[in-house]
Amino acid sequence: MGLLSDPVRRRALARLVLRLNAPLWALPVAWLERTMRSVGLEVYTQSFSRRLPFPDETHERYMVSGTNVYGILRAPRAASTESLVLTVPCGPDSTNSQAVGLLLALAAHFRGQIYWAKDIIFLVTEQDLLGTEAWLEAYHDVNVTGMQSSPLQGRAGAIQAAVALELSSDVVTSLDVAVEGLNGQLPNLDLLNLFQTFCQKGGLLCTLQGKLQPQDWTSVDGPLQGLQTLLLMVLQQASGRPHGPHGLFLRYRVEALTIRGINSFRQYKYDLVAVGKALEGAFRKLNHLLERLHQSYFFYLLPALARFVSIGLYMPAAGFLLLVLGLKALELWMQLHEAGVGPEEPRGASGPSPPVLPAQSVGLASLVAPLLISQAMGLALYILPVLGQHVATQHFPVAEAEAVVLTLLAIYAAGLALPHSTQRVVSAQAPDRGWMALKLVALIYLALQLACITLTNFSLGFLLAATMVPAAALTTPCGPRPLYAALLVLTSPAATLLGSLFLWRELQEAPLSLAEGWQLFLAALAQGVLEHHTYGALLFPLLALGLYPCWLLFWNVLFWK
Amino acid sequence: MAAALPLAVLGLLLLGPGGRGHAEPPRDTLREELVITPLPSGDVAATFQFRTRWDSDLQREEGLSVLLKADRLFHTSYHSQAVHIRPVCRNARCTSISWELRQTLSVVYDAFVTGQGKKDWSLFRMFSRTLTEPCPLASESRVYVDITGHNQDNETLEVNPPPTTTYQDVTLGTRKTYAVYDLLDAAVINNSRNLNLQLKWRSPPEHEAPPAPFLHAQRYVSGYGLQSGELNTLLYNTHPYRAFPVLLLDTVPWYLRLYVHTLTITSKGKENKPSYVHYQPAQDRLQPHLLEMLIQLPANSATKVSIQFERALLKWTEYTPDPNHGFYVSPSVLSALVPSMVAAKPVDWEESPLFRSLYPVSDSSSYFVRLYTEPLLVNLPTPDFSMPYNVICLTCTVVAVCYGSFYNLLTRTFHIEEPSTGGLAKRLANLIRRARGVPPL
């Protein structure tokens, strides 16, 4: 007896879907509660509210409040120690009504089975990811992002795995799987394999990053397409955004995936029964798990759904890039001590060692000032935009979100004017050798930061290393200054962000014009700041407090008089 | 001597007074009973009890045991079996004893799994059997159906065939009415030779949340990560105006190191100090934490008991074969005397005698309840168990290949060795070889 094999259930599903096709401006909480209860689940609701740091232009919301509704299917004769989650994010813009209908049909089907060993939680969230974050925080009884939410009444033990579902139409041509999560965290590869093998057996078309799987790996086309998919995954992971509700589950060490139904112009379409069967199969597989998923890799890159690159293969690349910085620092150290009295010690090969200042030729004071000033600029870049948005809106005719973005850009550009002012502050003590010491410190600082970033989010670390390391290594005040200045500006963190946006859209075969790209860039800046405050994404603080001051140090080195 | 029967937990009912008002029971008696309770959610609970006092073996083939068919009984959402054996006095002076064996089976049928969502029940639907005849060995064979609140006025539940007698009792603090079907009564199993009890709902029950009992509890672990966490127990007192104390017993394994100074109990937002606390700290690998508290639960409130803990790193051999499954924490045990609903009804002062006003309304009737919260599953920091093997392989390889080569290079010397003329053994061997005709060594 398969899912929806009897016409009664099929008619009920069609009725549900038709009813939900009306635009959902607010979640019909009472109706959902009644329906879930009639299906046989234990239903609970949770309300949450939050004031965003500044209005969100993309989703058009500022004071956010909503209600999550979830129903728990208790496993028969089990002790409610473990559970699985099927979540459907609903928002005023992305209605996701078909997914709610499928969720209710799956709940009705699952309720009649006796083989469940874990409880299943069917979660419908409002305000899509904000609701998911509120539910997760209330479930684990923590307060990570400052959301105010009512406590949960019903729980089902430790969550083992979660699947998020987004459907926009009732027929799909393919299912897109998203794995990248918040801050570049990834679920266990086993979860992806679980879903992918089931899709293969069921004949469903699954895509990764919106791209089909290359069939022919022997000619050039296959690996080229794999490279495109890989680059897309690197860019998605580097952005640190949760690409779906699954990204927020990963922080709590719950393996999760997001499955999106895509309806494109293809001949062969699958209806909801096929999608439901795939989900039913995935849940039955997860039901059999004895332990949490831990056997496979947690760090990987995917050129295709059936192929992966493990950390042991890709990490040496980042290591070699950082080695460049270490060797350059070593060279500078040797140069500084050529005329110096102190003994030359053999230094270790790569990366982080504590900075030892050359005592004789350059004084300490000439290094502290640039360091402090660039760090202060970074701090200003982090704090001022959100703090000063109201002041900015009073004096200029802009909205709050625009004020934040423009303040960001203004402070960033103001940093470029710094060297001319810093030089007046610093007293010239053997100015010719001063830049070497500063560059040494800057190189080690950059290497340390990039190493730490690479360990947690490889894509971000590699992307930043690939752009910043050559420029940082080449920067000298003696040499063609305009050329080096252009190189340094082009490889600054903001320019990298702009470039990667263009590359991302290029790889998705929807290239941007300059004006569109600039608009997207401004929107991305606003989203970055917002996500840092709402979900705890780390891209904004890393760039503002860590890499921007470091880059300013190199800028100072370049304009050393 | 009335047999004091223990009371069931979580809304399932056990019933059956023994021996009240009878003469002393005969020596070999078998009493069997089936109690059917429709629950507010639409499920139905069935409890079988077979009690025998005997000096010899008993066999039963008919009666209620014909309903015990495994395939239907394991399609339930809850089942519990118990066997109680105790000695009882045979006569008033207790000069001789006999043994009483009581076997109990409680199951809860799920409306959605067994009934396909419909809430009408019958014996055939529950057990795929009907009752045909009473057990010939039984002295009593009865079926009770809980029809509290469903008779007379609001005919929401209809029981078919209609009962001849009813029975009333106070159970778990509520007054309940049961319809009685005595299988030994010839009128019950009439000429159709089978009894198929049917429960039909006249108007379908509303899809509302089921009513909550006066005392219920919930337990969960909060926090995330493998370093620390917080153990929370929520105690709900839903009685409208009575507060009552609850004894909470927690046994936490030693590998969750509790920080007792973080123990906080909050009711209605204010701190609630327990009137009695007993804490026995854990000893690593010897005994678990024992925490026992007497907490007063205010009326109509939720009390939260929370205590922070840190997860310990176990020794390598103490991990189970499936350490990523997690480690179990036993449920907390709550014992309380819950005020009964019978006494929650107001006294009608006009009808009662005047001396009642001298004694204030004391809801002295309460029933004892022992609740168990759900068990918990916590993950402990788990090492990578393949690392010792990896390290041994790597170090042995490094030592053998690298260090060994260097050592050889540095210390190996070659010197020329003169061939020796041989000793006694060589001369003996040459003798034998000459005898065989083989060239000498």
PDB file of N, CA and C in Angstrom, chain A residues 48-53 64 130 133-134 137 142-149 251-252 532-536:
ATOM      1  N   PHE A  48       6.564  33.976  18.106  1.00  0.00           N
ATOM      2  CA  PHE A  48       7.866  34.624  18.245  1.00  0.00           C
ATOM      3  C   PHE A  48       7.760  36.023  17.693  1.00  0.00           C
ATOM      4  N   SER A  49       8.676  36.851  18.100  1.00  0.00           N
ATOM      5  CA  SER A  49       8.690  38.208  17.556  1.00  0.00           C
ATOM      6  C   SER A  49      10.096  38.746  17.672  1.00  0.00           C
ATOM      7  N   ARG A  50      10.397  39.708  16.830  1.00  0.00           N
ATOM      8  CA  ARG A  50      11.746  40.251  16.812  1.00  0.00           C
ATOM      9  C   ARG A  50      11.727  41.549  16.063  1.00  0.00           C
ATOM     10  N   ARG A  51      12.564  42.453  16.479  1.00  0.00           N
ATOM     11  CA  ARG A  51      12.727  43.688  15.710  1.00  0.00           C
ATOM     12  C   ARG A  51      14.079  43.601  15.021  1.00  0.00           C
ATOM     13  N   LEU A  52      14.076  43.663  13.684  1.00  0.00           N
ATOM     14  CA  LEU A  52      15.328  43.567  12.955  1.00  0.00           C
ATOM     15  C   LEU A  52      16.155  44.827  13.174  1.00  0.00           C
ATOM     16  N   PRO A  53      17.476  44.759  13.029  1.00  0.00           N
ATOM     17  CA  PRO A  53      18.300  45.962  13.245  1.00  0.00           C
ATOM     18  C   PRO A  53      17.962  47.095  12.280  1.00  0.00           C
ATOM     19  N   VAL A  64       9.117  41.824  13.014  1.00  0.00           N
ATOM     20  CA  VAL A  64       8.704  40.500  12.572  1.00  0.00           C
ATOM     21  C   VAL A  64       8.021  39.792  13.723  1.00  0.00           C
ATOM     22  N   LEU A 130      13.358  32.950   9.789  1.00  0.00           N
ATOM     23  CA  LEU A 130      13.292  33.513  11.136  1.00  0.00           C
ATOM     24  C   LEU A 130      12.463  32.625  12.050  1.00  0.00           C
ATOM     25  N   GLU A 133      14.539  29.588  12.993  1.00  0.00           N
ATOM     26  CA  GLU A 133      15.518  29.899  14.031  1.00  0.00           C
ATOM     27  C   GLU A 133      14.844  30.024  15.389  1.00  0.00           C
ATOM     28  N   ALA A 134      13.666  30.649  15.411  1.00  0.00           N
ATOM     29  CA  ALA A 134      12.945  30.790  16.683  1.00  0.00           C
ATOM     30  C   ALA A 134      12.577  29.427  17.238  1.00  0.00           C
ATOM     31  N   GLU A 137      15.727  27.601  18.540  1.00  0.00           N
ATOM     32  CA  GLU A 137      16.230  28.151  19.798  1.00  0.00           C
ATOM     33  C   GLU A 137      15.335  27.763  20.964  1.00  0.00           C
ATOM     34  N   VAL A 142      17.861  27.833  24.193  1.00  0.00           N
ATOM     35  CA  VAL A 142      19.012  28.730  24.223  1.00  0.00           C
ATOM     36  C   VAL A 142      18.575  30.047  23.622  1.00  0.00           C
ATOM     37  N   ASN A 143      19.396  31.053  23.764  1.00  0.00           N
ATOM     38  CA  ASN A 143      19.094  32.337  23.153  1.00  0.00           C
ATOM     39  C   ASN A 143      20.358  32.815  22.460  1.00  0.00           C
ATOM     40  N   VAL A 144      20.467  32.494  21.189  1.00  0.00           N
ATOM     41  CA  VAL A 144      21.702  32.795  20.473  1.00  0.00           C
ATOM     42  C   VAL A 144      21.583  34.106  19.715  1.00  0.00           C
ATOM     43  N   THR A 145      20.406  34.411  19.186  1.00  0.00           N
ATOM     44  CA  THR A 145      20.290  35.549  18.286  1.00  0.00           C
ATOM     45  C   THR A 145      19.374  36.636  18.807  1.00  0.00           C
ATOM     46  N   GLY A 146      18.921  36.543  20.029  1.00  0.00           N
ATOM     47  CA  GLY A 146      18.100  37.634  20.535  1.00  0.00           C
ATOM     48  C   GLY A 146      16.664  37.600  20.075  1.00  0.00           C
ATOM     49  N   MET A 147      16.176  36.440  19.711  1.00  0.00           N
ATOM     50  CA  MET A 147      14.770  36.323  19.299  1.00  0.00           C
ATOM     51  C   MET A 147      13.916  36.147  20.544  1.00  0.00           C
ATOM     52  N   GLN A 148      12.759  36.820  20.558  1.00  0.00           N
ATOM     53  CA  GLN A 148      11.854  36.562  21.690  1.00  0.00           C
ATOM     54  C   GLN A 148      10.819  35.544  21.238  1.00  0.00           C
ATOM     55  N   SER A 149      10.783  34.405  21.887  1.00  0.00           N
ATOM     56  CA  SER A 149       9.825  33.390  21.484  1.00  0.00           C
ATOM     57  C   SER A 149       9.233  32.751  22.723  1.00  0.00           C
ATOM     58  N   ARG A 251      23.819  24.033  13.115  1.00  0.00           N
ATOM     59  CA  ARG A 251      24.524  24.552  14.287  1.00  0.00           C
ATOM     60  C   ARG A 251      24.284  23.672  15.504  1.00  0.00           C
ATOM     61  N   TYR A 252      23.095  23.070  15.558  1.00  0.00           N
ATOM     62  CA  TYR A 252      22.749  22.238  16.702  1.00  0.00           C
ATOM     63  C   TYR A 252      23.124  20.789  16.461  1.00  0.00           C
ATOM     64  N   HIS A 532      24.023  38.654   9.941  1.00  0.00           N
ATOM     65  CA  HIS A 532      24.874  38.575  11.120  1.00  0.00           C
ATOM     66  C   HIS A 532      24.064  38.820  12.377  1.00  0.00           C
ATOM     67  N   HIS A 533      23.114  39.737  12.307  1.00  0.00           N
ATOM     68  CA  HIS A 533      22.345  40.034  13.505  1.00  0.00           C
ATOM     69  C   HIS A 533      21.221  39.045  13.746  1.00  0.00           C
ATOM     70  N   THR A 534      20.658  38.464  12.675  1.00  0.00           N
ATOM     71  CA  THR A 534      19.516  37.580  12.896  1.00  0.00           C
ATOM     72  C   THR A 534      19.907  36.117  13.067  1.00  0.00           C
ATOM     73  N   TYR A 535      20.917  35.645  12.355  1.00  0.00           N
ATOM     74  CA  TYR A 535      21.257  34.233  12.490  1.00  0.00           C
ATOM     75  C   TYR A 535      22.628  34.004  13.107  1.00  0.00           C
ATOM     76  N   GLY A 536      23.446  35.067  13.229  1.00  0.00           N
ATOM     77  CA  GLY A 536      24.792  34.851  13.725  1.00  0.00           C
ATOM     78  C   GLY A 536      25.758  34.466  12.629  1.00  0.00           C
TER      79      GLY A 536
END
